Amino acid sequence: MFQAAKQTKVFQDVVAQIQEAILDGRLKTGDTLPSERQLKDTFNISRGTLREALRVLEQKGLIEIKLGVGGGSVVKDLNADQVSEGLALLIRSQKVSLNHLAEFREDVEGIVAARAAARSSAADIDKLTELLGAARKCIDAGLSQRNAFIEIDKRIHMTLAQVTANPIYISVLHSVHDNIHRYYDEFLSMDERELQENYQDLCDLVQAVEKGQADHARQLARDHVHRFNQYMKSREQAKKDNYAAENIKPQIP
Amino acid sequence: MFQAAKQTKVFQDVVAQIQEAILDGRLKTGDTLPSERQLKDTFNISRGTLREALRVLEQKGLIEIKLGVGGGSVVKDLNADQVSEGLALLIRSQKVSLNHLAEFREDVEGIVAARAAARSSAADIDKLTELLGAARKCIDAGLSQRNAFIEIDKRIHMTLAQVTANPIYISVLHSVHDNIHRYYDEFLSMDERELQENYQDLCDLVQAVEKGQADHARQLARDHVHRFNQYMKSREQAKKDNYAAENIKPQIP
DNA sequence: ATCATAGAATGGTTAGACCATTATAATATT
DNA sequence: AATATTATAATGGTCTAACCATTCTATGAT
């Protein structure tokens, strides 16, 4: 006849209320919530319960909790970090392999390049060209600037994502890069020729974007990423082989 | 001379330890952690602090906390929910509009269709054909089964994502559907002809996948989604117009 | 003026108690 | 004997009250 009432726990109610206030704009980025001792009275709950709620909001990326006298819960500017962390957990925990991620990246970078080609402004091209110039300098400086080159490579891709003017691409690509670098950093050791190839890829790509050649840009981006993936895979394989050589008969537990 | 030691708060250390245990496989899906009163002694912390840690792990999607005597913290099977929730927050909070999401969906569904076409097995085609049959029945049953049709449409797309054998596509598409339906459900009211068109789209798409025509499948999927998007946009516009008509002079705050 | 110091506000943590929910075992009922 | 009811105990949920740790700010010393 009757059904269960209020399943929600107290702290969940608090989470919901504060979250709504933030999403509705009643609380804006940078705003500081009242202190815990005030809030607990406002909600008429204990401080422990309130803190559980705040921890959840923090984990959601909605607030940031600062220590000290000027501290408190500050409304954060939402970004892709939570999506990125979620993706990272999926990758680390289970079904998602690096191959999966590499394949996905190939597709996404292709899409981003195509969309960027259809929308780039003169200012966008300027920025990309500037980055290309910085990349050029890294290469000329030799292998010592290898990491700097990789960083600029990443920024070029992220800039393309920004050119699409679609924040989802920015977030997704950011997540992909976050996670792919977490695994690939240890293998980063391109030689001179590979650096040159990568640089040429990027030049061609930016040119295609500038000319608005969406399909061509897509293909160039895909090839570029694909080559990078192949390169990393071979590095990984080499590492495994090396390991095998050192341990002629690996102990199987 | 010296640098800051241990910035991490106690509860963060606990989160990290339990998370690592789960990701390393020392704790498996379905395992129940010791009770809070035991855990607090194990970690040598207070129960409140422990509970903050558990709340964070829960929000991360790593554990589920059950009430009652058989209850406790159970290790969850990770899924795309966190990614989905993160995306939802991005959409609700700020820069992400429905147009952004619709555009992204168009691209993703295209990719998924292409990848699926390159990898489908006979069993996959059987499953898709079965779903098409169910969709056919919904249409024949008339508009009353409209929602059922939408549901099957969604399942067909998700099945294609599974065919790609890349869990990232499954997660991403799941997130997109989650979020797009949250906004579109209110507009769902296709007429007979639109249902027919959608059904035909799906038939063509499955056929292309069966034949392994990746590019064709991609284009069909994109067109299908694009049509759906246009349709929803017009519905939304109609709703706005209707609102405007009811409120000749909308009050601007 | 500049630097050191004390104070106060805030989050971080602890301890112990009691409430609410739920599976299980013991008991009563048929 | 089978079933329904009831008590029991274990577990998470919440509360209270205190103290610790960090950090900004104002005060005071140099």
PDB file of N, CA and C in Angstrom, chain B residues 70-161:
ATOM      1  N   GLY B  70      24.617  -8.019   7.003  1.00  0.00           N
ATOM      2  CA  GLY B  70      25.447  -8.632   5.968  1.00  0.00           C
ATOM      3  C   GLY B  70      26.202  -7.586   5.181  1.00  0.00           C
ATOM      4  N   GLY B  71      26.070  -6.341   5.598  1.00  0.00           N
ATOM      5  CA  GLY B  71      26.559  -5.224   4.790  1.00  0.00           C
ATOM      6  C   GLY B  71      28.047  -5.000   4.822  1.00  0.00           C
ATOM      7  N   GLY B  72      28.429  -3.781   4.557  1.00  0.00           N
ATOM      8  CA  GLY B  72      29.841  -3.435   4.518  1.00  0.00           C
ATOM      9  C   GLY B  72      30.229  -2.851   3.178  1.00  0.00           C
ATOM     10  N   SER B  73      31.514  -2.656   3.001  1.00  0.00           N
ATOM     11  CA  SER B  73      32.017  -2.083   1.764  1.00  0.00           C
ATOM     12  C   SER B  73      32.369  -3.210   0.795  1.00  0.00           C
ATOM     13  N   VAL B  74      31.660  -3.245  -0.310  1.00  0.00           N
ATOM     14  CA  VAL B  74      31.874  -4.301  -1.293  1.00  0.00           C
ATOM     15  C   VAL B  74      32.578  -3.724  -2.519  1.00  0.00           C
ATOM     16  N   VAL B  75      33.589  -4.414  -2.988  1.00  0.00           N
ATOM     17  CA  VAL B  75      34.319  -3.953  -4.171  1.00  0.00           C
ATOM     18  C   VAL B  75      33.431  -4.074  -5.397  1.00  0.00           C
ATOM     19  N   LYS B  76      33.275  -2.973  -6.089  1.00  0.00           N
ATOM     20  CA  LYS B  76      32.377  -2.935  -7.251  1.00  0.00           C
ATOM     21  C   LYS B  76      33.097  -3.285  -8.542  1.00  0.00           C
ATOM     22  N   ASP B  77      32.317  -3.733  -9.489  1.00  0.00           N
ATOM     23  CA  ASP B  77      32.834  -3.912 -10.832  1.00  0.00           C
ATOM     24  C   ASP B  77      32.795  -2.538 -11.499  1.00  0.00           C
ATOM     25  N   LEU B  78      33.942  -2.017 -11.840  1.00  0.00           N
ATOM     26  CA  LEU B  78      33.994  -0.674 -12.413  1.00  0.00           C
ATOM     27  C   LEU B  78      33.249  -0.609 -13.740  1.00  0.00           C
ATOM     28  N   ASN B  79      32.548   0.477 -13.931  1.00  0.00           N
ATOM     29  CA  ASN B  79      31.890   0.698 -15.219  1.00  0.00           C
ATOM     30  C   ASN B  79      32.030   2.168 -15.604  1.00  0.00           C
ATOM     31  N   ALA B  80      31.291   2.563 -16.623  1.00  0.00           N
ATOM     32  CA  ALA B  80      31.482   3.910 -17.169  1.00  0.00           C
ATOM     33  C   ALA B  80      30.704   4.971 -16.404  1.00  0.00           C
ATOM     34  N   ASP B  81      30.071   4.593 -15.315  1.00  0.00           N
ATOM     35  CA  ASP B  81      29.197   5.545 -14.627  1.00  0.00           C
ATOM     36  C   ASP B  81      29.924   6.815 -14.208  1.00  0.00           C
ATOM     37  N   GLN B  82      31.141   6.676 -13.727  1.00  0.00           N
ATOM     38  CA  GLN B  82      31.849   7.875 -13.260  1.00  0.00           C
ATOM     39  C   GLN B  82      32.165   8.796 -14.426  1.00  0.00           C
ATOM     40  N   VAL B  83      32.608   8.190 -15.524  1.00  0.00           N
ATOM     41  CA  VAL B  83      32.873   8.994 -16.719  1.00  0.00           C
ATOM     42  C   VAL B  83      31.598   9.702 -17.146  1.00  0.00           C
ATOM     43  N   SER B  84      30.536   8.962 -17.107  1.00  0.00           N
ATOM     44  CA  SER B  84      29.244   9.499 -17.509  1.00  0.00           C
ATOM     45  C   SER B  84      28.815  10.649 -16.596  1.00  0.00           C
ATOM     46  N   GLU B  85      28.972  10.437 -15.309  1.00  0.00           N
ATOM     47  CA  GLU B  85      28.592  11.482 -14.364  1.00  0.00           C
ATOM     48  C   GLU B  85      29.464  12.726 -14.549  1.00  0.00           C
ATOM     49  N   GLY B  86      30.740  12.500 -14.767  1.00  0.00           N
ATOM     50  CA  GLY B  86      31.637  13.622 -14.992  1.00  0.00           C
ATOM     51  C   GLY B  86      31.202  14.424 -16.211  1.00  0.00           C
ATOM     52  N   LEU B  87      30.882  13.711 -17.264  1.00  0.00           N
ATOM     53  CA  LEU B  87      30.413  14.373 -18.476  1.00  0.00           C
ATOM     54  C   LEU B  87      29.128  15.134 -18.207  1.00  0.00           C
ATOM     55  N   ALA B  88      28.239  14.508 -17.455  1.00  0.00           N
ATOM     56  CA  ALA B  88      26.957  15.144 -17.147  1.00  0.00           C
ATOM     57  C   ALA B  88      27.174  16.450 -16.394  1.00  0.00           C
ATOM     58  N   LEU B  89      28.111  16.428 -15.462  1.00  0.00           N
ATOM     59  CA  LEU B  89      28.396  17.651 -14.712  1.00  0.00           C
ATOM     60  C   LEU B  89      28.930  18.726 -15.638  1.00  0.00           C
ATOM     61  N   LEU B  90      29.828  18.337 -16.535  1.00  0.00           N
ATOM     62  CA  LEU B  90      30.374  19.312 -17.480  1.00  0.00           C
ATOM     63  C   LEU B  90      29.250  19.928 -18.311  1.00  0.00           C
ATOM     64  N   ILE B  91      28.326  19.081 -18.697  1.00  0.00           N
ATOM     65  CA  ILE B  91      27.222  19.572 -19.523  1.00  0.00           C
ATOM     66  C   ILE B  91      26.337  20.521 -18.732  1.00  0.00           C
ATOM     67  N   ARG B  92      25.982  20.092 -17.525  1.00  0.00           N
ATOM     68  CA  ARG B  92      25.050  20.900 -16.749  1.00  0.00           C
ATOM     69  C   ARG B  92      25.671  22.202 -16.269  1.00  0.00           C
ATOM     70  N   SER B  93      26.970  22.165 -16.039  1.00  0.00           N
ATOM     71  CA  SER B  93      27.564  23.290 -15.338  1.00  0.00           C
ATOM     72  C   SER B  93      27.922  24.441 -16.236  1.00  0.00           C
ATOM     73  N   GLN B  94      28.271  24.134 -17.441  1.00  0.00           N
ATOM     74  CA  GLN B  94      28.952  25.201 -18.150  1.00  0.00           C
ATOM     75  C   GLN B  94      28.922  25.060 -19.639  1.00  0.00           C
ATOM     76  N   LYS B  95      30.075  25.004 -20.157  1.00  0.00           N
ATOM     77  CA  LYS B  95      30.359  25.270 -21.558  1.00  0.00           C
ATOM     78  C   LYS B  95      29.737  24.268 -22.527  1.00  0.00           C
ATOM     79  N   VAL B  96      29.325  23.120 -22.031  1.00  0.00           N
ATOM     80  CA  VAL B  96      28.855  22.097 -22.959  1.00  0.00           C
ATOM     81  C   VAL B  96      27.369  22.237 -23.226  1.00  0.00           C
ATOM     82  N   SER B  97      27.033  22.455 -24.473  1.00  0.00           N
ATOM     83  CA  SER B  97      25.636  22.577 -24.855  1.00  0.00           C
ATOM     84  C   SER B  97      25.144  21.293 -25.501  1.00  0.00           C
ATOM     85  N   LEU B  98      23.872  21.253 -25.746  1.00  0.00           N
ATOM     86  CA  LEU B  98      23.324  20.082 -26.433  1.00  0.00           C
ATOM     87  C   LEU B  98      23.838  19.978 -27.852  1.00  0.00           C
ATOM     88  N   ASN B  99      24.088  21.114 -28.464  1.00  0.00           N
ATOM     89  CA  ASN B  99      24.649  21.071 -29.815  1.00  0.00           C
ATOM     90  C   ASN B  99      26.035  20.426 -29.803  1.00  0.00           C
ATOM     91  N   HIS B 100      26.806  20.775 -28.798  1.00  0.00           N
ATOM     92  CA  HIS B 100      28.122  20.156 -28.678  1.00  0.00           C
ATOM     93  C   HIS B 100      27.987  18.647 -28.553  1.00  0.00           C
ATOM     94  N   LEU B 101      27.083  18.255 -27.696  1.00  0.00           N
ATOM     95  CA  LEU B 101      26.904  16.828 -27.459  1.00  0.00           C
ATOM     96  C   LEU B 101      26.403  16.126 -28.714  1.00  0.00           C
ATOM     97  N   ALA B 102      25.480  16.779 -29.402  1.00  0.00           N
ATOM     98  CA  ALA B 102      24.923  16.183 -30.619  1.00  0.00           C
ATOM     99  C   ALA B 102      26.014  16.017 -31.681  1.00  0.00           C
ATOM    100  N   GLU B 103      26.829  17.035 -31.809  1.00  0.00           N
ATOM    101  CA  GLU B 103      27.925  16.962 -32.783  1.00  0.00           C
ATOM    102  C   GLU B 103      28.884  15.829 -32.445  1.00  0.00           C
ATOM    103  N   PHE B 104      29.214  15.764 -31.177  1.00  0.00           N
ATOM    104  CA  PHE B 104      30.128  14.707 -30.735  1.00  0.00           C
ATOM    105  C   PHE B 104      29.522  13.330 -30.998  1.00  0.00           C
ATOM    106  N   ARG B 105      28.241  13.220 -30.708  1.00  0.00           N
ATOM    107  CA  ARG B 105      27.596  11.930 -30.911  1.00  0.00           C
ATOM    108  C   ARG B 105      27.659  11.525 -32.384  1.00  0.00           C
ATOM    109  N   GLU B 106      27.450  12.481 -33.248  1.00  0.00           N
ATOM    110  CA  GLU B 106      27.490  12.185 -34.679  1.00  0.00           C
ATOM    111  C   GLU B 106      28.843  11.567 -35.039  1.00  0.00           C
ATOM    112  N   ASP B 107      29.887  12.189 -34.568  1.00  0.00           N
ATOM    113  CA  ASP B 107      31.230  11.684 -34.865  1.00  0.00           C
ATOM    114  C   ASP B 107      31.456  10.296 -34.266  1.00  0.00           C
ATOM    115  N   VAL B 108      31.075  10.163 -33.004  1.00  0.00           N
ATOM    116  CA  VAL B 108      31.355   8.902 -32.319  1.00  0.00           C
ATOM    117  C   VAL B 108      30.570   7.749 -32.932  1.00  0.00           C
ATOM    118  N   GLU B 109      29.308   7.994 -33.210  1.00  0.00           N
ATOM    119  CA  GLU B 109      28.509   6.912 -33.794  1.00  0.00           C
ATOM    120  C   GLU B 109      29.067   6.523 -35.169  1.00  0.00           C
ATOM    121  N   GLY B 110      29.581   7.506 -35.883  1.00  0.00           N
ATOM    122  CA  GLY B 110      30.202   7.200 -37.168  1.00  0.00           C
ATOM    123  C   GLY B 110      31.412   6.306 -37.010  1.00  0.00           C
ATOM    124  N   ILE B 111      32.247   6.657 -36.062  1.00  0.00           N
ATOM    125  CA  ILE B 111      33.439   5.856 -35.799  1.00  0.00           C
ATOM    126  C   ILE B 111      33.075   4.439 -35.379  1.00  0.00           C
ATOM    127  N   VAL B 112      32.137   4.375 -34.464  1.00  0.00           N
ATOM    128  CA  VAL B 112      31.729   3.067 -33.945  1.00  0.00           C
ATOM    129  C   VAL B 112      31.213   2.186 -35.077  1.00  0.00           C
ATOM    130  N   ALA B 113      30.396   2.767 -35.926  1.00  0.00           N
ATOM    131  CA  ALA B 113      29.845   1.988 -37.039  1.00  0.00           C
ATOM    132  C   ALA B 113      30.968   1.486 -37.943  1.00  0.00           C
ATOM    133  N   ALA B 114      31.919   2.364 -38.220  1.00  0.00           N
ATOM    134  CA  ALA B 114      33.025   1.969 -39.103  1.00  0.00           C
ATOM    135  C   ALA B 114      33.849   0.854 -38.472  1.00  0.00           C
ATOM    136  N   ARG B 115      34.185   1.006 -37.217  1.00  0.00           N
ATOM    137  CA  ARG B 115      34.974  -0.026 -36.533  1.00  0.00           C
ATOM    138  C   ARG B 115      34.187  -1.329 -36.435  1.00  0.00           C
ATOM    139  N   ALA B 116      32.918  -1.206 -36.173  1.00  0.00           N
ATOM    140  CA  ALA B 116      32.087  -2.403 -36.062  1.00  0.00           C
ATOM    141  C   ALA B 116      32.032  -3.134 -37.401  1.00  0.00           C
ATOM    142  N   ALA B 117      31.923  -2.358 -38.466  1.00  0.00           N
ATOM    143  CA  ALA B 117      31.850  -2.975 -39.794  1.00  0.00           C
ATOM    144  C   ALA B 117      33.119  -3.780 -40.082  1.00  0.00           C
ATOM    145  N   ALA B 118      34.231  -3.313 -39.544  1.00  0.00           N
ATOM    146  CA  ALA B 118      35.497  -3.995 -39.811  1.00  0.00           C
ATOM    147  C   ALA B 118      35.673  -5.243 -38.960  1.00  0.00           C
ATOM    148  N   ARG B 119      34.798  -5.445 -37.996  1.00  0.00           N
ATOM    149  CA  ARG B 119      35.050  -6.514 -37.020  1.00  0.00           C
ATOM    150  C   ARG B 119      33.870  -7.415 -36.723  1.00  0.00           C
ATOM    151  N   SER B 120      32.742  -7.178 -37.352  1.00  0.00           N
ATOM    152  CA  SER B 120      31.546  -7.919 -36.941  1.00  0.00           C
ATOM    153  C   SER B 120      31.667  -9.409 -37.259  1.00  0.00           C
ATOM    154  N   SER B 121      31.172 -10.220 -36.340  1.00  0.00           N
ATOM    155  CA  SER B 121      31.107 -11.664 -36.557  1.00  0.00           C
ATOM    156  C   SER B 121      29.675 -12.047 -36.925  1.00  0.00           C
ATOM    157  N   ALA B 122      29.495 -13.283 -37.305  1.00  0.00           N
ATOM    158  CA  ALA B 122      28.148 -13.755 -37.643  1.00  0.00           C
ATOM    159  C   ALA B 122      27.229 -13.613 -36.439  1.00  0.00           C
ATOM    160  N   ALA B 123      27.761 -13.925 -35.265  1.00  0.00           N
ATOM    161  CA  ALA B 123      26.943 -13.829 -34.054  1.00  0.00           C
ATOM    162  C   ALA B 123      26.501 -12.390 -33.811  1.00  0.00           C
ATOM    163  N   ASP B 124      27.408 -11.448 -34.075  1.00  0.00           N
ATOM    164  CA  ASP B 124      27.060 -10.037 -33.909  1.00  0.00           C
ATOM    165  C   ASP B 124      25.890  -9.666 -34.825  1.00  0.00           C
ATOM    166  N   ILE B 125      26.011 -10.107 -36.086  1.00  0.00           N
ATOM    167  CA  ILE B 125      24.950  -9.785 -37.046  1.00  0.00           C
ATOM    168  C   ILE B 125      23.627 -10.399 -36.606  1.00  0.00           C
ATOM    169  N   ASP B 126      23.705 -11.619 -36.077  1.00  0.00           N
ATOM    170  CA  ASP B 126      22.482 -12.261 -35.585  1.00  0.00           C
ATOM    171  C   ASP B 126      21.814 -11.394 -34.521  1.00  0.00           C
ATOM    172  N   LYS B 127      22.630 -10.935 -33.595  1.00  0.00           N
ATOM    173  CA  LYS B 127      22.082 -10.134 -32.503  1.00  0.00           C
ATOM    174  C   LYS B 127      21.447  -8.853 -33.030  1.00  0.00           C
ATOM    175  N   LEU B 128      22.159  -8.212 -33.950  1.00  0.00           N
ATOM    176  CA  LEU B 128      21.647  -6.968 -34.517  1.00  0.00           C
ATOM    177  C   LEU B 128      20.348  -7.213 -35.278  1.00  0.00           C
ATOM    178  N   THR B 129      20.325  -8.312 -36.026  1.00  0.00           N
ATOM    179  CA  THR B 129      19.117  -8.634 -36.789  1.00  0.00           C
ATOM    180  C   THR B 129      17.945  -8.878 -35.852  1.00  0.00           C
ATOM    181  N   GLU B 130      18.243  -9.547 -34.762  1.00  0.00           N
ATOM    182  CA  GLU B 130      17.194  -9.813 -33.779  1.00  0.00           C
ATOM    183  C   GLU B 130      16.622  -8.504 -33.246  1.00  0.00           C
ATOM    184  N   LEU B 131      17.513  -7.563 -32.951  1.00  0.00           N
ATOM    185  CA  LEU B 131      17.058  -6.271 -32.443  1.00  0.00           C
ATOM    186  C   LEU B 131      16.230  -5.535 -33.498  1.00  0.00           C
ATOM    187  N   LEU B 132      16.656  -5.664 -34.748  1.00  0.00           N
ATOM    188  CA  LEU B 132      15.887  -5.028 -35.821  1.00  0.00           C
ATOM    189  C   LEU B 132      14.475  -5.603 -35.865  1.00  0.00           C
ATOM    190  N   GLY B 133      14.384  -6.916 -35.662  1.00  0.00           N
ATOM    191  CA  GLY B 133      13.068  -7.563 -35.652  1.00  0.00           C
ATOM    192  C   GLY B 133      12.200  -6.991 -34.549  1.00  0.00           C
ATOM    193  N   ALA B 134      12.803  -6.812 -33.391  1.00  0.00           N
ATOM    194  CA  ALA B 134      12.059  -6.254 -32.259  1.00  0.00           C
ATOM    195  C   ALA B 134      11.603  -4.834 -32.574  1.00  0.00           C
ATOM    196  N   ALA B 135      12.494  -4.084 -33.245  1.00  0.00           N
ATOM    197  CA  ALA B 135      12.142  -2.715 -33.617  1.00  0.00           C
ATOM    198  C   ALA B 135      10.961  -2.717 -34.588  1.00  0.00           C
ATOM    199  N   ARG B 136      11.017  -3.652 -35.518  1.00  0.00           N
ATOM    200  CA  ARG B 136       9.928  -3.802 -36.500  1.00  0.00           C
ATOM    201  C   ARG B 136       8.593  -3.986 -35.782  1.00  0.00           C
ATOM    202  N   LYS B 137       8.614  -4.865 -34.776  1.00  0.00           N
ATOM    203  CA  LYS B 137       7.384  -5.131 -34.022  1.00  0.00           C
ATOM    204  C   LYS B 137       6.853  -3.873 -33.355  1.00  0.00           C
ATOM    205  N   CYS B 138       7.766  -3.093 -32.803  1.00  0.00           N
ATOM    206  CA  CYS B 138       7.353  -1.854 -32.139  1.00  0.00           C
ATOM    207  C   CYS B 138       6.638  -0.933 -33.111  1.00  0.00           C
ATOM    208  N   ILE B 139       7.193  -0.841 -34.298  1.00  0.00           N
ATOM    209  CA  ILE B 139       6.583   0.036 -35.288  1.00  0.00           C
ATOM    210  C   ILE B 139       5.213  -0.468 -35.685  1.00  0.00           C
ATOM    211  N   ASP B 140       5.134  -1.768 -35.908  1.00  0.00           N
ATOM    212  CA  ASP B 140       3.848  -2.346 -36.320  1.00  0.00           C
ATOM    213  C   ASP B 140       2.795  -2.146 -35.241  1.00  0.00           C
ATOM    214  N   ALA B 141       3.265  -2.090 -33.986  1.00  0.00           N
ATOM    215  CA  ALA B 141       2.323  -1.925 -32.880  1.00  0.00           C
ATOM    216  C   ALA B 141       1.841  -0.481 -32.774  1.00  0.00           C
ATOM    217  N   GLY B 142       2.387   0.371 -33.619  1.00  0.00           N
ATOM    218  CA  GLY B 142       1.903   1.746 -33.622  1.00  0.00           C
ATOM    219  C   GLY B 142       2.641   2.647 -32.636  1.00  0.00           C
ATOM    220  N   LEU B 143       2.128   3.834 -32.498  1.00  0.00           N
ATOM    221  CA  LEU B 143       2.823   4.858 -31.722  1.00  0.00           C
ATOM    222  C   LEU B 143       2.915   4.520 -30.231  1.00  0.00           C
ATOM    223  N   SER B 144       2.062   3.621 -29.788  1.00  0.00           N
ATOM    224  CA  SER B 144       2.098   3.295 -28.361  1.00  0.00           C
ATOM    225  C   SER B 144       3.444   2.710 -27.959  1.00  0.00           C
ATOM    226  N   GLN B 145       4.090   2.069 -28.917  1.00  0.00           N
ATOM    227  CA  GLN B 145       5.383   1.445 -28.616  1.00  0.00           C
ATOM    228  C   GLN B 145       6.558   2.351 -28.952  1.00  0.00           C
ATOM    229  N   ARG B 146       6.276   3.631 -29.034  1.00  0.00           N
ATOM    230  CA  ARG B 146       7.296   4.589 -29.431  1.00  0.00           C
ATOM    231  C   ARG B 146       8.519   4.526 -28.504  1.00  0.00           C
ATOM    232  N   ASN B 147       8.267   4.549 -27.217  1.00  0.00           N
ATOM    233  CA  ASN B 147       9.379   4.514 -26.277  1.00  0.00           C
ATOM    234  C   ASN B 147      10.173   3.219 -26.370  1.00  0.00           C
ATOM    235  N   ALA B 148       9.455   2.128 -26.594  1.00  0.00           N
ATOM    236  CA  ALA B 148      10.129   0.843 -26.750  1.00  0.00           C
ATOM    237  C   ALA B 148      11.058   0.892 -27.952  1.00  0.00           C
ATOM    238  N   PHE B 149      10.595   1.555 -29.011  1.00  0.00           N
ATOM    239  CA  PHE B 149      11.417   1.666 -30.207  1.00  0.00           C
ATOM    240  C   PHE B 149      12.705   2.450 -29.906  1.00  0.00           C
ATOM    241  N   ILE B 150      12.533   3.552 -29.229  1.00  0.00           N
ATOM    242  CA  ILE B 150      13.704   4.360 -28.860  1.00  0.00           C
ATOM    243  C   ILE B 150      14.705   3.527 -28.070  1.00  0.00           C
ATOM    244  N   GLU B 151      14.163   2.743 -27.164  1.00  0.00           N
ATOM    245  CA  GLU B 151      15.012   1.898 -26.327  1.00  0.00           C
ATOM    246  C   GLU B 151      15.798   0.905 -27.184  1.00  0.00           C
ATOM    247  N   ILE B 152      15.120   0.313 -28.143  1.00  0.00           N
ATOM    248  CA  ILE B 152      15.798  -0.660 -29.006  1.00  0.00           C
ATOM    249  C   ILE B 152      16.816   0.037 -29.903  1.00  0.00           C
ATOM    250  N   ASP B 153      16.446   1.214 -30.387  1.00  0.00           N
ATOM    251  CA  ASP B 153      17.385   2.011 -31.162  1.00  0.00           C
ATOM    252  C   ASP B 153      18.678   2.196 -30.367  1.00  0.00           C
ATOM    253  N   LYS B 154      18.518   2.564 -29.117  1.00  0.00           N
ATOM    254  CA  LYS B 154      19.692   2.760 -28.269  1.00  0.00           C
ATOM    255  C   LYS B 154      20.493   1.463 -28.143  1.00  0.00           C
ATOM    256  N   ARG B 155      19.783   0.359 -27.986  1.00  0.00           N
ATOM    257  CA  ARG B 155      20.489  -0.917 -27.803  1.00  0.00           C
ATOM    258  C   ARG B 155      21.237  -1.321 -29.057  1.00  0.00           C
ATOM    259  N   ILE B 156      20.679  -0.985 -30.200  1.00  0.00           N
ATOM    260  CA  ILE B 156      21.391  -1.298 -31.449  1.00  0.00           C
ATOM    261  C   ILE B 156      22.721  -0.534 -31.491  1.00  0.00           C
ATOM    262  N   HIS B 157      22.647   0.741 -31.140  1.00  0.00           N
ATOM    263  CA  HIS B 157      23.881   1.532 -31.143  1.00  0.00           C
ATOM    264  C   HIS B 157      24.885   0.982 -30.134  1.00  0.00           C
ATOM    265  N   MET B 158      24.392   0.612 -28.960  1.00  0.00           N
ATOM    266  CA  MET B 158      25.298   0.085 -27.946  1.00  0.00           C
ATOM    267  C   MET B 158      25.873  -1.265 -28.366  1.00  0.00           C
ATOM    268  N   THR B 159      25.073  -2.035 -29.075  1.00  0.00           N
ATOM    269  CA  THR B 159      25.572  -3.324 -29.564  1.00  0.00           C
ATOM    270  C   THR B 159      26.706  -3.108 -30.558  1.00  0.00           C
ATOM    271  N   LEU B 160      26.541  -2.118 -31.411  1.00  0.00           N
ATOM    272  CA  LEU B 160      27.614  -1.801 -32.349  1.00  0.00           C
ATOM    273  C   LEU B 160      28.884  -1.441 -31.590  1.00  0.00           C
ATOM    274  N   ALA B 161      28.714  -0.684 -30.511  1.00  0.00           N
ATOM    275  CA  ALA B 161      29.881  -0.318 -29.707  1.00  0.00           C
ATOM    276  C   ALA B 161      30.545  -1.574 -29.142  1.00  0.00           C
TER     277      ALA B 161
END
